[in-house]
Structures are given as C-alpha cells and as structure tokens.
CSV table of C-alpha atoms in Angstrom, one decimal:
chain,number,residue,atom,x,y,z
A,1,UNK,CA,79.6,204.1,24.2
A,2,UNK,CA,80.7,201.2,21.4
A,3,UNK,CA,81.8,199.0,24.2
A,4,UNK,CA,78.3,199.6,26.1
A,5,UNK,CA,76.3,198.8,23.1
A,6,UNK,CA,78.8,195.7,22.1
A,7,UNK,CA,78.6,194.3,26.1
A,8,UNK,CA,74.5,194.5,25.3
A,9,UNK,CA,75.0,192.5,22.1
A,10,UNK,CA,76.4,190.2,23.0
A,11,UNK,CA,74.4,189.7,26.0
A,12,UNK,CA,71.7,189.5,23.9
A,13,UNK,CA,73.5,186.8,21.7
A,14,UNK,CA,74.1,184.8,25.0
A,15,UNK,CA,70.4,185.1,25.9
A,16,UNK,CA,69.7,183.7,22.4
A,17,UNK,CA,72.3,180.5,22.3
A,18,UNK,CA,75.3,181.3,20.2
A,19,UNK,CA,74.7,177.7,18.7
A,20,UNK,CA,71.7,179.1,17.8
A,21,UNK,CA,73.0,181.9,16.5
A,22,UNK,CA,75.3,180.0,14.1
A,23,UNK,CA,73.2,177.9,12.6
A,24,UNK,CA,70.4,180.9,12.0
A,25,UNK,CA,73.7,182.7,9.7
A,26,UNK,CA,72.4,183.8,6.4
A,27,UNK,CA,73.5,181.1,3.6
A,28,UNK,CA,71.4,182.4,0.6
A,29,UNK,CA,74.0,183.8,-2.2
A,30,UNK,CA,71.5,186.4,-3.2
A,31,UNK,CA,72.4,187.9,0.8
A,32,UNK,CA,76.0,188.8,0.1
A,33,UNK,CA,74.6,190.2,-3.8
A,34,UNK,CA,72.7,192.6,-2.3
A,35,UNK,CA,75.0,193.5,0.4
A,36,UNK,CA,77.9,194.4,-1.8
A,37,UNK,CA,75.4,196.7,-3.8
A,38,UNK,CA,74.1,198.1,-0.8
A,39,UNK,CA,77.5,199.1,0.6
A,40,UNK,CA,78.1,201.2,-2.8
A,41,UNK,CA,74.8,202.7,-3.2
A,42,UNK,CA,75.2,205.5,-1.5
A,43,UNK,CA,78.6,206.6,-3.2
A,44,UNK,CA,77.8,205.5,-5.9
A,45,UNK,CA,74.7,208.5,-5.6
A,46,UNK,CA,76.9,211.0,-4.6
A,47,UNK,CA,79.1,210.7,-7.8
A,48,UNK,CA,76.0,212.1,-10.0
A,49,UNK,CA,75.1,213.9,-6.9
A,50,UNK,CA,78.0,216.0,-6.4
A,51,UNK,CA,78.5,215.7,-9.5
A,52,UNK,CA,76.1,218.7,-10.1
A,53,UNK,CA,78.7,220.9,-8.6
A,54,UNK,CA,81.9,219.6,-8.6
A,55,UNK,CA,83.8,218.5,-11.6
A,56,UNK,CA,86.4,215.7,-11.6
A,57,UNK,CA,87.0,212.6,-12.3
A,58,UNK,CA,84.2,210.1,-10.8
A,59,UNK,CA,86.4,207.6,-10.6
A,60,UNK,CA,88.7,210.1,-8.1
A,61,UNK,CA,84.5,210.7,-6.6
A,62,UNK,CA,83.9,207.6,-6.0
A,63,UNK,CA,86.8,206.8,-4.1
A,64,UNK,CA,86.5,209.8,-2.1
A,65,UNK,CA,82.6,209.2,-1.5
A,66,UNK,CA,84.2,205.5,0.0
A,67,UNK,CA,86.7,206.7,2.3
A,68,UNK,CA,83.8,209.4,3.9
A,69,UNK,CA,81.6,206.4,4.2
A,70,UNK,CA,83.9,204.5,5.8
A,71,UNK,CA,84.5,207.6,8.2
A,72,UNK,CA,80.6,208.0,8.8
A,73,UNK,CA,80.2,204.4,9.5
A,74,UNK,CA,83.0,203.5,11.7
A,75,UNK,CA,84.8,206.5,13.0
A,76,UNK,CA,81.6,209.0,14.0
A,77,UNK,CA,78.9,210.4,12.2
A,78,UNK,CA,79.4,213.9,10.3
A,79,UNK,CA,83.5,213.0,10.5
A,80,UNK,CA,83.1,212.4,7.1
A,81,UNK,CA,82.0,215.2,6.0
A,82,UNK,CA,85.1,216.6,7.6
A,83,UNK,CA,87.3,214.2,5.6
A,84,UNK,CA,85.3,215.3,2.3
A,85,UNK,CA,85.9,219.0,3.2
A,86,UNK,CA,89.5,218.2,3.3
A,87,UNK,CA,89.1,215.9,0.0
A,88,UNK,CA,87.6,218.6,-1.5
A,89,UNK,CA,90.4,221.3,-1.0
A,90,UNK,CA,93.2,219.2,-2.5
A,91,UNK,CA,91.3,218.1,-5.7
A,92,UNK,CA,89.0,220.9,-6.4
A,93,UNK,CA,89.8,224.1,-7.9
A,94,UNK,CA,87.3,225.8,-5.4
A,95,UNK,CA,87.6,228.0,-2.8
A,96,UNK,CA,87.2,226.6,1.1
A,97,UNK,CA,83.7,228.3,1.6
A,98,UNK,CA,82.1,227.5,-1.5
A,99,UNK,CA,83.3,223.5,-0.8
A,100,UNK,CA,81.7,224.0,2.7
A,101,UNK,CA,78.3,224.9,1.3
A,102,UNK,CA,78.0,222.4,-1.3
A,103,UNK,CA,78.8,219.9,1.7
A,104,UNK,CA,76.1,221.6,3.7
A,105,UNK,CA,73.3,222.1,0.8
A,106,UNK,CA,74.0,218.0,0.1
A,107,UNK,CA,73.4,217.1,3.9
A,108,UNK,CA,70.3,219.5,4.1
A,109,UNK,CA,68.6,217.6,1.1
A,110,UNK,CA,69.4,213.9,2.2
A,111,UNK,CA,68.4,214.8,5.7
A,112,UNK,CA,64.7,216.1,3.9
A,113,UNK,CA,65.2,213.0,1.9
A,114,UNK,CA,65.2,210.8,4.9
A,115,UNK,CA,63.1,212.5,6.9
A,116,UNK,CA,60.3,212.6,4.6
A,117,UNK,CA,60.7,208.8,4.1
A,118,UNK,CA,60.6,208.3,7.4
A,119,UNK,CA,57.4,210.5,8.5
A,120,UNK,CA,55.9,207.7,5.0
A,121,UNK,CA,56.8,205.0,7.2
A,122,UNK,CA,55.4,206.0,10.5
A,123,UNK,CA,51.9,206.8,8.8
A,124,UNK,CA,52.4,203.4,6.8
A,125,UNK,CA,52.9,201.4,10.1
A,126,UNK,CA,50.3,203.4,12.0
A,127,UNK,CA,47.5,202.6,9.5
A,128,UNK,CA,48.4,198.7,9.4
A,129,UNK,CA,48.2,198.9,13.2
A,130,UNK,CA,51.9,198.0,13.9
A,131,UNK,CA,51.5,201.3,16.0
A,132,UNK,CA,48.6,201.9,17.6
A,133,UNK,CA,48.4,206.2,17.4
A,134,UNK,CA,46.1,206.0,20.3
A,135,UNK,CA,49.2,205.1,22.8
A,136,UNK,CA,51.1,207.6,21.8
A,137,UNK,CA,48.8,210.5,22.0
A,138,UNK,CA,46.7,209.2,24.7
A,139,UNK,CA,49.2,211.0,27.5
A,140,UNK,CA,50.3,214.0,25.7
A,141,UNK,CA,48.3,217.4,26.6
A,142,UNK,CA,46.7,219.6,24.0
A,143,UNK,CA,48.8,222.2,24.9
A,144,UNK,CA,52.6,220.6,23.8
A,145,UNK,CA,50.6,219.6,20.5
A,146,UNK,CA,49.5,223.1,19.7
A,147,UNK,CA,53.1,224.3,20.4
A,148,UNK,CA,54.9,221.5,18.5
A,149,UNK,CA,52.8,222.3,15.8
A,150,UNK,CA,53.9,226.4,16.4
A,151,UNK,CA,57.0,225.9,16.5
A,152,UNK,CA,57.2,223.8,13.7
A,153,UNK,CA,55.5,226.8,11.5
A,154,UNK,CA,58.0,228.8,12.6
A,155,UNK,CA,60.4,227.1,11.5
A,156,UNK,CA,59.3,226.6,8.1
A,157,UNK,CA,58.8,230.3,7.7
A,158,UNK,CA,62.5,231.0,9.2
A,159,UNK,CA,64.3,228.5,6.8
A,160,UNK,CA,61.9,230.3,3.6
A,161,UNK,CA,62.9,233.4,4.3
A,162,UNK,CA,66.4,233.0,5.1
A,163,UNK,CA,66.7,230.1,2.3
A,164,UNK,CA,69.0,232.1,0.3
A,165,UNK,CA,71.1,232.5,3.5
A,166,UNK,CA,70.7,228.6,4.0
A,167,UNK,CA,71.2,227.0,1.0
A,168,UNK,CA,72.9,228.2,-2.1
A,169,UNK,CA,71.8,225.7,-5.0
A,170,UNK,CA,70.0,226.4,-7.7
A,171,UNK,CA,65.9,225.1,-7.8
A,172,UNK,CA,66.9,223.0,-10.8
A,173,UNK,CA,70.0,221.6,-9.4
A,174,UNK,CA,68.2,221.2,-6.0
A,175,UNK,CA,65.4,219.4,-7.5
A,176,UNK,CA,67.8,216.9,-9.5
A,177,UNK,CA,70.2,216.2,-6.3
A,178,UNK,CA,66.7,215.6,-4.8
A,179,UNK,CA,65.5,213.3,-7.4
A,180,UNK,CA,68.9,211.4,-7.0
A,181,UNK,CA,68.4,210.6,-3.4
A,182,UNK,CA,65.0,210.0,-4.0
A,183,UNK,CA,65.6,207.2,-5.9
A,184,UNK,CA,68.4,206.0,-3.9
A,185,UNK,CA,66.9,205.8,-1.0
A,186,UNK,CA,63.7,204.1,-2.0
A,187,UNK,CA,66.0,201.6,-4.2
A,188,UNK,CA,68.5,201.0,-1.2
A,189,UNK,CA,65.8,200.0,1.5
A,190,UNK,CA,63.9,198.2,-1.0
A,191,UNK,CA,66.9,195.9,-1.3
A,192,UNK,CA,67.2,195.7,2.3
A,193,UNK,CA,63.7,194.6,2.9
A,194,UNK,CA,64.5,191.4,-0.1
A,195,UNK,CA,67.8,190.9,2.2
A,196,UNK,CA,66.2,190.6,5.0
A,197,UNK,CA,62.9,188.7,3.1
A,198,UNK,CA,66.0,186.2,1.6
A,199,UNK,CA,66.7,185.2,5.5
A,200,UNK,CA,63.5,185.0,6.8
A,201,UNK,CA,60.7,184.3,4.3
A,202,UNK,CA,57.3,185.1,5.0
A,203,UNK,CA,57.5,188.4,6.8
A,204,UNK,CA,54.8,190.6,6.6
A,205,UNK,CA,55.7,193.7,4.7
A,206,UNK,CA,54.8,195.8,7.8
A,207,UNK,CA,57.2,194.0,9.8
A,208,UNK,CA,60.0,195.0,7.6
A,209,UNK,CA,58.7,198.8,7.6
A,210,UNK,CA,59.2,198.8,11.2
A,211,UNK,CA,62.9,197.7,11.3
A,212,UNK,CA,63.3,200.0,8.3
A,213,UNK,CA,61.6,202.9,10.3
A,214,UNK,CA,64.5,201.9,13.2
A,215,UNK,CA,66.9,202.0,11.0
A,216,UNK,CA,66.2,205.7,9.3
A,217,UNK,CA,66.4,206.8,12.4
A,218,UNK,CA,69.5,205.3,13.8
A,219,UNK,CA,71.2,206.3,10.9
A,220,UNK,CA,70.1,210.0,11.2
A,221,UNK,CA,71.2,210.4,15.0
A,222,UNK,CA,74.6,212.3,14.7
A,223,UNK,CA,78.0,211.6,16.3
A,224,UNK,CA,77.5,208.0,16.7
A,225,UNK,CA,80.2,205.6,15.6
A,226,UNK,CA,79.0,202.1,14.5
A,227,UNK,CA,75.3,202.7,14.1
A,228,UNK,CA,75.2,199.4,13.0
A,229,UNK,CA,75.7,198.0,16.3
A,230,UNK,CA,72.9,200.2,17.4
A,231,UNK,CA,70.7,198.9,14.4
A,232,UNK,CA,71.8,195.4,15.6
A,233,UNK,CA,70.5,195.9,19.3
A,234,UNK,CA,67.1,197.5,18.6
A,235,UNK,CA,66.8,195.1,15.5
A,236,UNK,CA,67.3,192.3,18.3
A,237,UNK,CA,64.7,193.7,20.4
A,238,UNK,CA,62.4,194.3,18.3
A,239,UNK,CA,62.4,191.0,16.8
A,240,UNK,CA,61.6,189.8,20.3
A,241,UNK,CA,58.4,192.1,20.6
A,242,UNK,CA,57.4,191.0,17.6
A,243,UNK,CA,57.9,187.6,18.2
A,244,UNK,CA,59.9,186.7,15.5
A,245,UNK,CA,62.8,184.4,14.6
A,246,UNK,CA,65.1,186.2,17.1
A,247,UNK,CA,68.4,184.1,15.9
A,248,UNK,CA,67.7,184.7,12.3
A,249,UNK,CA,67.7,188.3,13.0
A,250,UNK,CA,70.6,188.3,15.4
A,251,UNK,CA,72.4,185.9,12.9
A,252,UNK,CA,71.8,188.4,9.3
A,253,UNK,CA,72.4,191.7,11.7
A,254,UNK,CA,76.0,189.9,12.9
A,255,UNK,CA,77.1,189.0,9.2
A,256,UNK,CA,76.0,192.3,8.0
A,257,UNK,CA,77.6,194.3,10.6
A,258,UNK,CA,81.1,192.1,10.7
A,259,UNK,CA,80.7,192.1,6.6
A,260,UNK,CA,80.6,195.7,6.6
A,261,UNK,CA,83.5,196.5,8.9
A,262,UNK,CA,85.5,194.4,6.8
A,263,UNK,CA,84.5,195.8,3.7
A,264,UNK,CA,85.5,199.4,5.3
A,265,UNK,CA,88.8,198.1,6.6
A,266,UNK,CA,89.7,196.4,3.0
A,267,UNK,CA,88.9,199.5,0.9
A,268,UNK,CA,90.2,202.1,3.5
A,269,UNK,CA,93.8,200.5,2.8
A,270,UNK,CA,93.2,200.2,-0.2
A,271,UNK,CA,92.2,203.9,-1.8
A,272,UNK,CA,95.0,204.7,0.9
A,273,UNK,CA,97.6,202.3,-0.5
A,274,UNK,CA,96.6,203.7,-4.7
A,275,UNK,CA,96.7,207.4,-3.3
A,276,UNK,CA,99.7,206.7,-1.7
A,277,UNK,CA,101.3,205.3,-4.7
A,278,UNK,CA,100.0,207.8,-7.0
A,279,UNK,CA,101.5,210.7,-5.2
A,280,UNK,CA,104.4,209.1,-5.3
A,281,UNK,CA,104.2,208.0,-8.9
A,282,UNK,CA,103.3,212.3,-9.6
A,283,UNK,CA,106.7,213.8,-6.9
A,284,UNK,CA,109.0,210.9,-9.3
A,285,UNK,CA,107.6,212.2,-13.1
A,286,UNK,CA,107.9,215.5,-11.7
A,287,UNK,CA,111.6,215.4,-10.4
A,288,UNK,CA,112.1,213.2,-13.9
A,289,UNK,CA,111.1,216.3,-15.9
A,290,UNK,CA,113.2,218.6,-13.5
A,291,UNK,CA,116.0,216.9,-14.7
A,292,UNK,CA,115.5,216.9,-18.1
A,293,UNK,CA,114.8,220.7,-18.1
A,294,UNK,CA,118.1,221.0,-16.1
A,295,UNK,CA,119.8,218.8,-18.6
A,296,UNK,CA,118.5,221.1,-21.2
C-alpha cells in the first residue's frame, strides 16, 4: 500500500518538475513554528485529557502520548492505541479492563469530535459552492436516502440505550474530555490553514476548508500507515482541480511529511533511549539497597 501511494507521488512530483518542486519549498520561519506546535498538539491534549482518569506524572503522559503518535502515524492506525494499552499496564495501578475502556471512551469522543467537525466543513463548503449539493444528490434514489436516514436513527437509539454498555465516563468528565478536543481541534487546523496561508498567500478561506475537509477524513480512515502520504496525493490533486499553485502544494506537503517522519524517528529513540536508561538506573539503586540490607 505505502509503496503504491509513494510510486503515485512521486509520479505526480515528476509530472510537476522536481526543479519546480524545489524552488516552491516553504522558506517562511513562521512554517517550521507552527509545525513543531502542530506535531505536539495532540499529546499535548491528551495529557489533560487522560488526565481525567488516569493519574501520573504528565511528564511520563506526555512521553507516552508521543511514542502512540508516532505508532499512529507511521506504523498503522489504531497500533497505537495498542502501544498505550500496553503503556498503561506498566505505569498504571489499574486493572487491564478498566485501561481498555478509558482507551475506548477517548477514541469514541475524538471520533464525535472529528466527525462533527467534519459534517461543519462539508455544509461550510457546500454553501460557498466549492461543492455543488446538486451533483451529489442528483443520481441517488429516494429510497437509499430514506434508509440512510433509518438506519442512522437506529443507530442513535442503539448507542442511547446501550450507552452505559458503551461508554463508562461520567457526563461531567465526558463533557470536559469533550471540551478539550474541542478546542484542540479547532486550534490545530486553524494553525494548519495559517501554515498553509504562510506558503501560499492569498487563498480563499474555502479553499483551505476543502483540503482540511480531506484531511479529517484521511486521518479518520483506520489501518493506514503514513496517512500523510495519502494527505500528500489527494492534497496534490486537488490543488490541480482547483487550479492552484500545484508545486507550492507539492513542495509544503513534501517538507511537512519528510519533517514529520523525522521528528517521529528522533523522539522514538529518544523516549526509548531515557526509558531505557531509567530502568536501568531503577534495577542498579534497587540491587544498591539489596546490598546494603544484606550488609545490615
């Protein structure tokens, strides 16, 4: 799949001019600013997030909420989830199911979070015309609408009545993790639309919600590694329909997606190398005070 997608890329880049390409590569400061607080915002979140129900250091969070994004991000979606399952048992005095459904309870709100975002966005770029709704309904019978729509209400009733089956957090504590990724969110893409504004001035806002709109919901397809390179391609295509500076955006998508896959690889070792190095540090006071005892 990654190879697929990178083959297309680069295609795409060769399509483009590679010289091109080069000299399009973001050069503003203010770029690589917001990219290093974009790469923390979302564990940064999760500290106060998580926070809710899990107490420990947020330092020891933090790192933890790093190493699951870099597992998200570069290994396959959901794996880290697995990782912070298995973070969660060694540093949390909790038992293995109740870590399981704050994991689950976190997912199910930033997954509303998103969602709910996303549907904003759609009506957004469907009332400045950057969709036309007409296309898209135009084809579709009466009938699948009526059952979407049954189906949907079904739903909704299921997850209401089974909620207490579904989700274990509190309304309060719900409604504050919600708040949290609330305001994440809207903060995180608001900084990607000035990144991407930094690059290429003079965008119309509703150009921006579209790749925004892509980018939700590459991000929320599960199982993929790299969604960036997805991002990347569509981003590239898109920037073609719209006829737009195709090697600026081919240019700031490259840096951002090489930036990020070295900012993974740099603070993967690292965490690992401190962990590694604080275990250590813990087995040598431990045998230290062994002695002494024995000495005793």
């Amino acid at each position: 799949m990654i190879i697929f997608i990178v083959g297309i890329i680069l295609y795409q880049l060769y399509e483009i001019g590679w010289r091109e390409v080069i000299r399009s590569l973001p050069t503003h400061p203010l770029f690589y600013i917001i990219f290093g607080l974009l790469y923390v915002s979302l564990p940064f979140a999760e500290v106060f997030i998580y926070g809710q129900v899990w107490r420990t250091k947020k330092w020891e969070l933090f790192k933890g909420f790093i190493t699951k994004k870099v597992f998200n991000d570069e290994v396959m979606g959901y794996s880290g989830e697995f990782y912070l399952f298995a973070w969660g048992r060694k540093h949390l005095d909790k038992e293995d199911k109740e870590i399981l459904k704050n994991i689950r309870d976190n997912n199910i709100l930033s997954a509303v979070t998103s969602n709910l975002v996303a549907f904003t966005l759609v009506g957004i770029l469907v009332f400045t015309g950057i969709i036309d709704i007409e296309d898209l309904i135009a084809d579709v019978n009466t009938f699948y609408v009526i059952l979407g729509v049954v189906i949907t209400v079904v739903f909704i009733v299921l997850f209401v009545q089974f909620r207490k089956y579904l989700f274990s957090l509190s309304l309060k504590k719900s409604a504050i993790v919600f708040v949290i990724y609330i305001t994440r969110f809207l903060i995180h893409h608001g900084l990607l639309v000035v990144q991407w504004a930094v690059v290429i001035p003079n965008t119309p806002i509703s150009v921006w919600f579209a790749f925004l709109a892509i980018i939700i919901v590459v991000n929320r397809i599960p199982f993929i590694p790299s969604k960036d390179l997805v991002f990347m391609w569509a981003g590239i295509e898109l920037s073609k329909m719209l006829n737009m500076a195709t090697a600026s955006v081919a240019g700031m998508l490259l840096v951002s997606s090489v930036l990020r896959k070295i900012t993974s690889l740099v603070l993967f070792l690292w965490i690992s190398y401190s962990d590694k190095n604080k275990e250590i540090r813990e087995i040598q006071r431990e045998a230290s005070e062994n002695i002494k005892l024995k000495e005793e």
